[in-house]
Amino acid sequence: MAVSAWRIKDTTVEVVRGDLTLQDTDAIVNAANNKLAPGGGVSGAIHRAAGPSLWEECRTLNGCATGEAKITGGYNLKAKHVIHTVGPVYSGSKQDAVLLRQCYQNSLAVALSNGLESVAFPSISTGIFGYPVQEAAPVALQAVRDFIQDNPGLKLVRFVLFSEADYDVYRDAAAGLFAG
Ligand code: ADP
C-alpha cells in the first residue's frame, strides 16, 4: 500500500492510498452535504458501510452548515465515530479556500473535544463538489498543519486518497509543505 508520513510536533500526518470506509482510526471524516443525507461519492460509501443507523442519527442533527462539522457514531464501521463536514461547492472565489480550511480545522476540533486521537480524511470537495485537487490539497494540508501546531493531543491525522492520481498530488504537496 502507498503510504507517506511526516511528523508535526507530536502528531504523525500520513498520506495513503486506500478506502476511507476501511480505516481503523478513532474517526473518519465524511465529505457530507448540508442535509447530512447519504448521497453519492464517499458519503454514500460511508453510509453503506456504516448501515442505516448512521442516517437515523444524522437526521436528528438538523443538517450542517458549509465549513462546520458534527460527530456521530460509526455503527458498522471500524471507526467508532464519523465526523461529518460540508465542503464548499467550488466557485472559483477566494471563499472556497476559507471554507475548505474550516472543514479540516473544525473536524479536528470536534475530534479533540471528544477525546479522539486519530482521524482519517478524504479529499473534501474534490469529487462531486468540483474543487480541483491540485488547489485543494495544499489548502487541506496547511489547514491540518496549522491546527496541529496550535492544538496538541492528536496522535495521527491520515489523508486517504482513493485514486493514484490524487495520492500523488497530496504526497507531492505534503513533501513540499512539510519538508524541513
Ligand atoms: P464532495 O461532494 O465533497 O466533492 P465526493 O464524495 O464526491 O465529495 O468526493 C470526495 C473525494 O472522495 C473524491 O476524490 C472521491 O474520489 C473520493 N472517494 C470516494 N469514495 C471514497 C472512499 N471510499 N475512500 C476514499 N475516498 C473516496
PDB file of C-alpha atoms and ligand atoms in Angstrom:
ATOM      1  CA  MET A   1       0.000   0.000   0.000  1.00  0.00           C
ATOM      2  CA  ALA A   2       1.236   3.514  -0.798  1.00  0.00           C
ATOM      3  CA  VAL A   3       1.954   5.420   2.430  1.00  0.00           C
ATOM      4  CA  SER A   4       3.935   8.577   3.108  1.00  0.00           C
ATOM      5  CA  ALA A   5       4.341  10.013   6.612  1.00  0.00           C
ATOM      6  CA  TRP A   6       5.562  13.187   8.273  1.00  0.00           C
ATOM      7  CA  ARG A   7       5.880  14.281  11.887  1.00  0.00           C
ATOM      8  CA  ILE A   8       4.490  17.650  13.027  1.00  0.00           C
ATOM      9  CA  LYS A   9       5.175  18.187  16.732  1.00  0.00           C
ATOM     10  CA  ASP A  10       3.702  15.058  18.414  1.00  0.00           C
ATOM     11  CA  THR A  11       1.358  14.199  15.530  1.00  0.00           C
ATOM     12  CA  THR A  12       2.002  11.867  12.621  1.00  0.00           C
ATOM     13  CA  VAL A  13       0.476  13.023   9.331  1.00  0.00           C
ATOM     14  CA  GLU A  14       0.036  10.266   6.773  1.00  0.00           C
ATOM     15  CA  VAL A  15      -0.940  10.371   3.119  1.00  0.00           C
ATOM     16  CA  VAL A  16      -2.158   6.954   1.991  1.00  0.00           C
ATOM     17  CA  ARG A  17      -3.880   5.455  -0.995  1.00  0.00           C
ATOM     18  CA  GLY A  18      -6.942   3.458   0.041  1.00  0.00           C
ATOM     19  CA  ASP A  19     -10.598   3.257   1.014  1.00  0.00           C
ATOM     20  CA  LEU A  20     -11.714   5.642   3.761  1.00  0.00           C
ATOM     21  CA  THR A  21     -14.510   3.325   4.898  1.00  0.00           C
ATOM     22  CA  LEU A  22     -11.965   0.665   5.967  1.00  0.00           C
ATOM     23  CA  GLN A  23      -9.877   2.904   8.227  1.00  0.00           C
ATOM     24  CA  ASP A  24      -9.451   1.936  11.896  1.00  0.00           C
ATOM     25  CA  THR A  25      -8.814   5.467  13.150  1.00  0.00           C
ATOM     26  CA  ASP A  26     -10.969   6.766  16.048  1.00  0.00           C
ATOM     27  CA  ALA A  27     -12.968   8.759  13.484  1.00  0.00           C
ATOM     28  CA  ILE A  28     -13.315   9.036   9.740  1.00  0.00           C
ATOM     29  CA  VAL A  29     -14.476  12.309   8.232  1.00  0.00           C
ATOM     30  CA  ASN A  30     -17.400  12.330   5.845  1.00  0.00           C
ATOM     31  CA  ALA A  31     -17.454  14.797   2.941  1.00  0.00           C
ATOM     32  CA  ALA A  32     -21.142  15.370   3.595  1.00  0.00           C
ATOM     33  CA  ASN A  33     -23.891  17.587   2.168  1.00  0.00           C
ATOM     34  CA  ASN A  34     -25.864  20.241   4.098  1.00  0.00           C
ATOM     35  CA  LYS A  35     -28.673  17.778   4.875  1.00  0.00           C
ATOM     36  CA  LEU A  36     -26.242  15.105   6.129  1.00  0.00           C
ATOM     37  CA  ALA A  37     -28.116  12.751   3.778  1.00  0.00           C
ATOM     38  CA  PRO A  38     -26.288   9.705   2.346  1.00  0.00           C
ATOM     39  CA  GLY A  39     -25.900  10.971  -1.253  1.00  0.00           C
ATOM     40  CA  GLY A  40     -23.171   9.702  -3.593  1.00  0.00           C
ATOM     41  CA  GLY A  41     -19.386   9.659  -3.553  1.00  0.00           C
ATOM     42  CA  VAL A  42     -17.567   8.970  -0.326  1.00  0.00           C
ATOM     43  CA  SER A  43     -20.664   9.862   1.723  1.00  0.00           C
ATOM     44  CA  GLY A  44     -22.697   7.135   0.036  1.00  0.00           C
ATOM     45  CA  ALA A  45     -19.881   4.653   0.637  1.00  0.00           C
ATOM     46  CA  ILE A  46     -19.683   5.606   4.343  1.00  0.00           C
ATOM     47  CA  HIS A  47     -23.452   5.260   4.843  1.00  0.00           C
ATOM     48  CA  ARG A  48     -23.486   1.884   3.072  1.00  0.00           C
ATOM     49  CA  ALA A  49     -20.618   0.593   5.203  1.00  0.00           C
ATOM     50  CA  ALA A  50     -21.979   2.025   8.474  1.00  0.00           C
ATOM     51  CA  GLY A  51     -25.531   0.755   7.943  1.00  0.00           C
ATOM     52  CA  PRO A  52     -28.918   2.518   8.247  1.00  0.00           C
ATOM     53  CA  SER A  53     -28.408   3.573  11.882  1.00  0.00           C
ATOM     54  CA  LEU A  54     -25.995   6.262  10.685  1.00  0.00           C
ATOM     55  CA  TRP A  55     -28.724   8.023   8.706  1.00  0.00           C
ATOM     56  CA  GLU A  56     -31.126   7.570  11.637  1.00  0.00           C
ATOM     57  CA  GLU A  57     -28.689   9.539  13.797  1.00  0.00           C
ATOM     58  CA  CYS A  58     -27.806  12.089  11.093  1.00  0.00           C
ATOM     59  CA  ARG A  59     -31.444  13.013  10.538  1.00  0.00           C
ATOM     60  CA  THR A  60     -31.714  14.167  14.176  1.00  0.00           C
ATOM     61  CA  LEU A  61     -28.889  16.717  13.768  1.00  0.00           C
ATOM     62  CA  ASN A  62     -30.733  19.362  11.694  1.00  0.00           C
ATOM     63  CA  GLY A  63     -28.158  19.379   8.927  1.00  0.00           C
ATOM     64  CA  CYS A  64     -24.756  21.030   8.895  1.00  0.00           C
ATOM     65  CA  ALA A  65     -23.600  24.385   7.523  1.00  0.00           C
ATOM     66  CA  THR A  66     -20.786  24.524   4.977  1.00  0.00           C
ATOM     67  CA  GLY A  67     -17.434  24.581   6.789  1.00  0.00           C
ATOM     68  CA  GLU A  68     -18.850  23.193  10.038  1.00  0.00           C
ATOM     69  CA  ALA A  69     -18.551  19.682  11.497  1.00  0.00           C
ATOM     70  CA  LYS A  70     -20.787  17.340  13.538  1.00  0.00           C
ATOM     71  CA  ILE A  71     -19.999  13.961  15.103  1.00  0.00           C
ATOM     72  CA  THR A  72     -21.993  10.721  15.148  1.00  0.00           C
ATOM     73  CA  GLY A  73     -21.339   7.105  15.962  1.00  0.00           C
ATOM     74  CA  GLY A  74     -19.623   4.853  13.419  1.00  0.00           C
ATOM     75  CA  TYR A  75     -22.043   1.886  13.736  1.00  0.00           C
ATOM     76  CA  ASN A  76     -20.762  -0.958  11.497  1.00  0.00           C
ATOM     77  CA  LEU A  77     -17.561   0.881  10.576  1.00  0.00           C
ATOM     78  CA  LYS A  78     -14.220   0.052  12.195  1.00  0.00           C
ATOM     79  CA  ALA A  79     -14.007   3.722  13.192  1.00  0.00           C
ATOM     80  CA  LYS A  80     -16.065   4.408  16.341  1.00  0.00           C
ATOM     81  CA  HIS A  81     -17.133   7.829  15.059  1.00  0.00           C
ATOM     82  CA  VAL A  82     -17.933   9.699  11.876  1.00  0.00           C
ATOM     83  CA  ILE A  83     -17.255  13.435  11.774  1.00  0.00           C
ATOM     84  CA  HIS A  84     -19.468  14.975   9.103  1.00  0.00           C
ATOM     85  CA  THR A  85     -18.266  18.163   7.463  1.00  0.00           C
ATOM     86  CA  VAL A  86     -19.644  20.003   4.444  1.00  0.00           C
ATOM     87  CA  GLY A  87     -17.122  21.276   1.932  1.00  0.00           C
ATOM     88  CA  PRO A  88     -17.743  24.196  -0.416  1.00  0.00           C
ATOM     89  CA  VAL A  89     -19.122  23.654  -3.895  1.00  0.00           C
ATOM     90  CA  TYR A  90     -16.240  25.039  -5.967  1.00  0.00           C
ATOM     91  CA  SER A  91     -16.977  28.519  -7.306  1.00  0.00           C
ATOM     92  CA  GLY A  92     -13.524  29.866  -8.154  1.00  0.00           C
ATOM     93  CA  SER A  93     -13.769  32.589  -5.474  1.00  0.00           C
ATOM     94  CA  LYS A  94     -11.401  33.154  -2.536  1.00  0.00           C
ATOM     95  CA  GLN A  95     -14.130  31.983  -0.177  1.00  0.00           C
ATOM     96  CA  ASP A  96     -13.653  28.390  -1.393  1.00  0.00           C
ATOM     97  CA  ALA A  97     -10.313  28.025   0.379  1.00  0.00           C
ATOM     98  CA  VAL A  98     -11.600  29.766   3.522  1.00  0.00           C
ATOM     99  CA  LEU A  99     -14.469  27.279   3.803  1.00  0.00           C
ATOM    100  CA  LEU A 100     -12.343  24.268   2.902  1.00  0.00           C
ATOM    101  CA  ARG A 101      -9.804  25.204   5.601  1.00  0.00           C
ATOM    102  CA  GLN A 102     -12.670  25.494   8.116  1.00  0.00           C
ATOM    103  CA  CYS A 103     -13.823  21.955   7.243  1.00  0.00           C
ATOM    104  CA  TYR A 104     -10.481  20.441   8.195  1.00  0.00           C
ATOM    105  CA  GLN A 105      -9.928  22.593  11.273  1.00  0.00           C
ATOM    106  CA  ASN A 106     -13.471  22.256  12.631  1.00  0.00           C
ATOM    107  CA  SER A 107     -13.330  18.471  12.093  1.00  0.00           C
ATOM    108  CA  LEU A 108     -10.107  18.244  14.101  1.00  0.00           C
ATOM    109  CA  ALA A 109     -11.539  20.498  16.818  1.00  0.00           C
ATOM    110  CA  VAL A 110     -14.568  18.189  17.105  1.00  0.00           C
ATOM    111  CA  ALA A 111     -12.219  15.192  17.327  1.00  0.00           C
ATOM    112  CA  LEU A 112     -10.176  16.773  20.119  1.00  0.00           C
ATOM    113  CA  SER A 113     -13.196  17.923  22.091  1.00  0.00           C
ATOM    114  CA  ASN A 114     -14.469  14.324  22.013  1.00  0.00           C
ATOM    115  CA  GLY A 115     -11.169  12.916  23.243  1.00  0.00           C
ATOM    116  CA  LEU A 116     -10.234  11.279  19.930  1.00  0.00           C
ATOM    117  CA  GLU A 117      -6.605  10.778  18.926  1.00  0.00           C
ATOM    118  CA  SER A 118      -6.709   9.626  15.307  1.00  0.00           C
ATOM    119  CA  VAL A 119      -8.696  10.940  12.355  1.00  0.00           C
ATOM    120  CA  ALA A 120      -8.822   9.959   8.666  1.00  0.00           C
ATOM    121  CA  PHE A 121      -9.931  12.429   5.990  1.00  0.00           C
ATOM    122  CA  PRO A 122     -10.995  12.038   2.374  1.00  0.00           C
ATOM    123  CA  SER A 123     -10.185  14.749  -0.147  1.00  0.00           C
ATOM    124  CA  ILE A 124     -13.111  17.030   0.746  1.00  0.00           C
ATOM    125  CA  SER A 125     -14.922  18.836  -2.106  1.00  0.00           C
ATOM    126  CA  THR A 126     -12.778  17.400  -4.929  1.00  0.00           C
ATOM    127  CA  GLY A 127     -15.393  14.961  -6.215  1.00  0.00           C
ATOM    128  CA  ILE A 128     -18.988  15.977  -6.876  1.00  0.00           C
ATOM    129  CA  PHE A 129     -18.302  19.495  -5.476  1.00  0.00           C
ATOM    130  CA  GLY A 130     -15.753  20.161  -8.239  1.00  0.00           C
ATOM    131  CA  TYR A 131     -12.786  21.647  -6.323  1.00  0.00           C
ATOM    132  CA  PRO A 132      -9.634  20.953  -8.386  1.00  0.00           C
ATOM    133  CA  VAL A 133      -7.482  18.554  -6.374  1.00  0.00           C
ATOM    134  CA  GLN A 134      -4.298  20.475  -7.213  1.00  0.00           C
ATOM    135  CA  GLU A 135      -5.811  23.532  -5.488  1.00  0.00           C
ATOM    136  CA  ALA A 136      -7.490  21.676  -2.639  1.00  0.00           C
ATOM    137  CA  ALA A 137      -4.523  19.566  -1.490  1.00  0.00           C
ATOM    138  CA  PRO A 138      -2.311  22.442  -0.239  1.00  0.00           C
ATOM    139  CA  VAL A 139      -5.291  24.087   1.478  1.00  0.00           C
ATOM    140  CA  ALA A 140      -6.130  20.806   3.231  1.00  0.00           C
ATOM    141  CA  LEU A 141      -2.556  20.070   4.263  1.00  0.00           C
ATOM    142  CA  GLN A 142      -1.855  23.600   5.528  1.00  0.00           C
ATOM    143  CA  ALA A 143      -5.104  23.648   7.496  1.00  0.00           C
ATOM    144  CA  VAL A 144      -4.135  20.414   9.257  1.00  0.00           C
ATOM    145  CA  ARG A 145      -0.548  21.530   9.856  1.00  0.00           C
ATOM    146  CA  ASP A 146      -1.656  24.868  11.340  1.00  0.00           C
ATOM    147  CA  PHE A 147      -4.212  23.177  13.585  1.00  0.00           C
ATOM    148  CA  ILE A 148      -1.654  20.660  14.884  1.00  0.00           C
ATOM    149  CA  GLN A 149       0.850  23.411  15.590  1.00  0.00           C
ATOM    150  CA  ASP A 150      -1.688  25.248  17.748  1.00  0.00           C
ATOM    151  CA  ASN A 151      -3.513  22.284  19.361  1.00  0.00           C
ATOM    152  CA  PRO A 152      -1.698  19.335  20.962  1.00  0.00           C
ATOM    153  CA  GLY A 153      -3.397  15.989  21.534  1.00  0.00           C
ATOM    154  CA  LEU A 154      -3.775  14.239  18.180  1.00  0.00           C
ATOM    155  CA  LYS A 155      -1.580  11.206  17.515  1.00  0.00           C
ATOM    156  CA  LEU A 156      -2.478  10.612  13.861  1.00  0.00           C
ATOM    157  CA  VAL A 157      -4.101  12.523  11.023  1.00  0.00           C
ATOM    158  CA  ARG A 158      -4.393  10.463   7.846  1.00  0.00           C
ATOM    159  CA  PHE A 159      -5.423  11.607   4.366  1.00  0.00           C
ATOM    160  CA  VAL A 160      -6.946   8.687   2.436  1.00  0.00           C
ATOM    161  CA  LEU A 161      -6.960   9.107  -1.335  1.00  0.00           C
ATOM    162  CA  PHE A 162      -9.000   6.798  -3.485  1.00  0.00           C
ATOM    163  CA  SER A 163      -7.100   7.267  -6.748  1.00  0.00           C
ATOM    164  CA  GLU A 164      -3.409   7.010  -7.503  1.00  0.00           C
ATOM    165  CA  ALA A 165      -3.511  10.425  -9.205  1.00  0.00           C
ATOM    166  CA  ASP A 166      -4.986  12.091  -6.091  1.00  0.00           C
ATOM    167  CA  TYR A 167      -2.490  10.276  -3.878  1.00  0.00           C
ATOM    168  CA  ASP A 168       0.380  11.646  -5.980  1.00  0.00           C
ATOM    169  CA  VAL A 169      -0.989  15.208  -5.716  1.00  0.00           C
ATOM    170  CA  TYR A 170      -1.345  15.049  -1.906  1.00  0.00           C
ATOM    171  CA  ARG A 171       2.022  13.321  -1.419  1.00  0.00           C
ATOM    172  CA  ASP A 172       3.872  15.889  -3.542  1.00  0.00           C
ATOM    173  CA  ALA A 173       2.089  18.814  -1.852  1.00  0.00           C
ATOM    174  CA  ALA A 174       2.862  17.395   1.611  1.00  0.00           C
ATOM    175  CA  ALA A 175       6.503  16.812   0.696  1.00  0.00           C
ATOM    176  CA  GLY A 176       6.766  20.464  -0.324  1.00  0.00           C
ATOM    177  CA  LEU A 177       4.935  21.839   2.717  1.00  0.00           C
ATOM    178  CA  PHE A 178       6.269  19.587   5.470  1.00  0.00           C
ATOM    179  CA  ALA A 179       9.920  19.296   4.446  1.00  0.00           C
ATOM    180  CA  GLY A 180      12.434  20.706   6.901  1.00  0.00           C
TER     181      GLY A 180
HETATM  182  P1  ADP B   1     -17.517  16.145  -2.431  1.00  0.00           P
HETATM  183  O1  ADP B   1     -19.012  16.183  -2.635  1.00  0.00           O
HETATM  184  O2  ADP B   1     -17.084  16.853  -1.137  1.00  0.00           O
HETATM  185  O3  ADP B   1     -16.774  16.623  -3.640  1.00  0.00           O
HETATM  186  P2  ADP B   1     -17.098  13.317  -3.063  1.00  0.00           P
HETATM  187  O4  ADP B   1     -17.515  12.173  -2.211  1.00  0.00           O
HETATM  188  O5  ADP B   1     -17.799  13.498  -4.360  1.00  0.00           O
HETATM  189  O6  ADP B   1     -17.166  14.626  -2.122  1.00  0.00           O
HETATM  190  O7  ADP B   1     -15.548  13.198  -3.369  1.00  0.00           O
HETATM  191  C1  ADP B   1     -14.532  13.464  -2.463  1.00  0.00           C
HETATM  192  C2  ADP B   1     -13.369  12.552  -2.757  1.00  0.00           C
HETATM  193  O8  ADP B   1     -13.591  11.297  -2.135  1.00  0.00           O
HETATM  194  C3  ADP B   1     -13.131  12.246  -4.239  1.00  0.00           C
HETATM  195  O9  ADP B   1     -11.740  12.373  -4.510  1.00  0.00           O
HETATM  196  C4  ADP B   1     -13.552  10.790  -4.358  1.00  0.00           C
HETATM  197  O10 ADP B   1     -12.792  10.113  -5.355  1.00  0.00           O
HETATM  198  C5  ADP B   1     -13.166  10.267  -3.011  1.00  0.00           C
HETATM  199  N1  ADP B   1     -13.761   8.992  -2.585  1.00  0.00           N
HETATM  200  C6  ADP B   1     -14.892   8.390  -2.990  1.00  0.00           C
HETATM  201  N2  ADP B   1     -15.063   7.225  -2.323  1.00  0.00           N
HETATM  202  C7  ADP B   1     -14.014   7.112  -1.460  1.00  0.00           C
HETATM  203  C8  ADP B   1     -13.591   6.141  -0.497  1.00  0.00           C
HETATM  204  N3  ADP B   1     -14.307   5.044  -0.264  1.00  0.00           N
HETATM  205  N4  ADP B   1     -12.431   6.369   0.186  1.00  0.00           N
HETATM  206  C9  ADP B   1     -11.714   7.494  -0.017  1.00  0.00           C
HETATM  207  N5  ADP B   1     -12.047   8.436  -0.905  1.00  0.00           N
HETATM  208  C10 ADP B   1     -13.184   8.247  -1.621  1.00  0.00           C
END
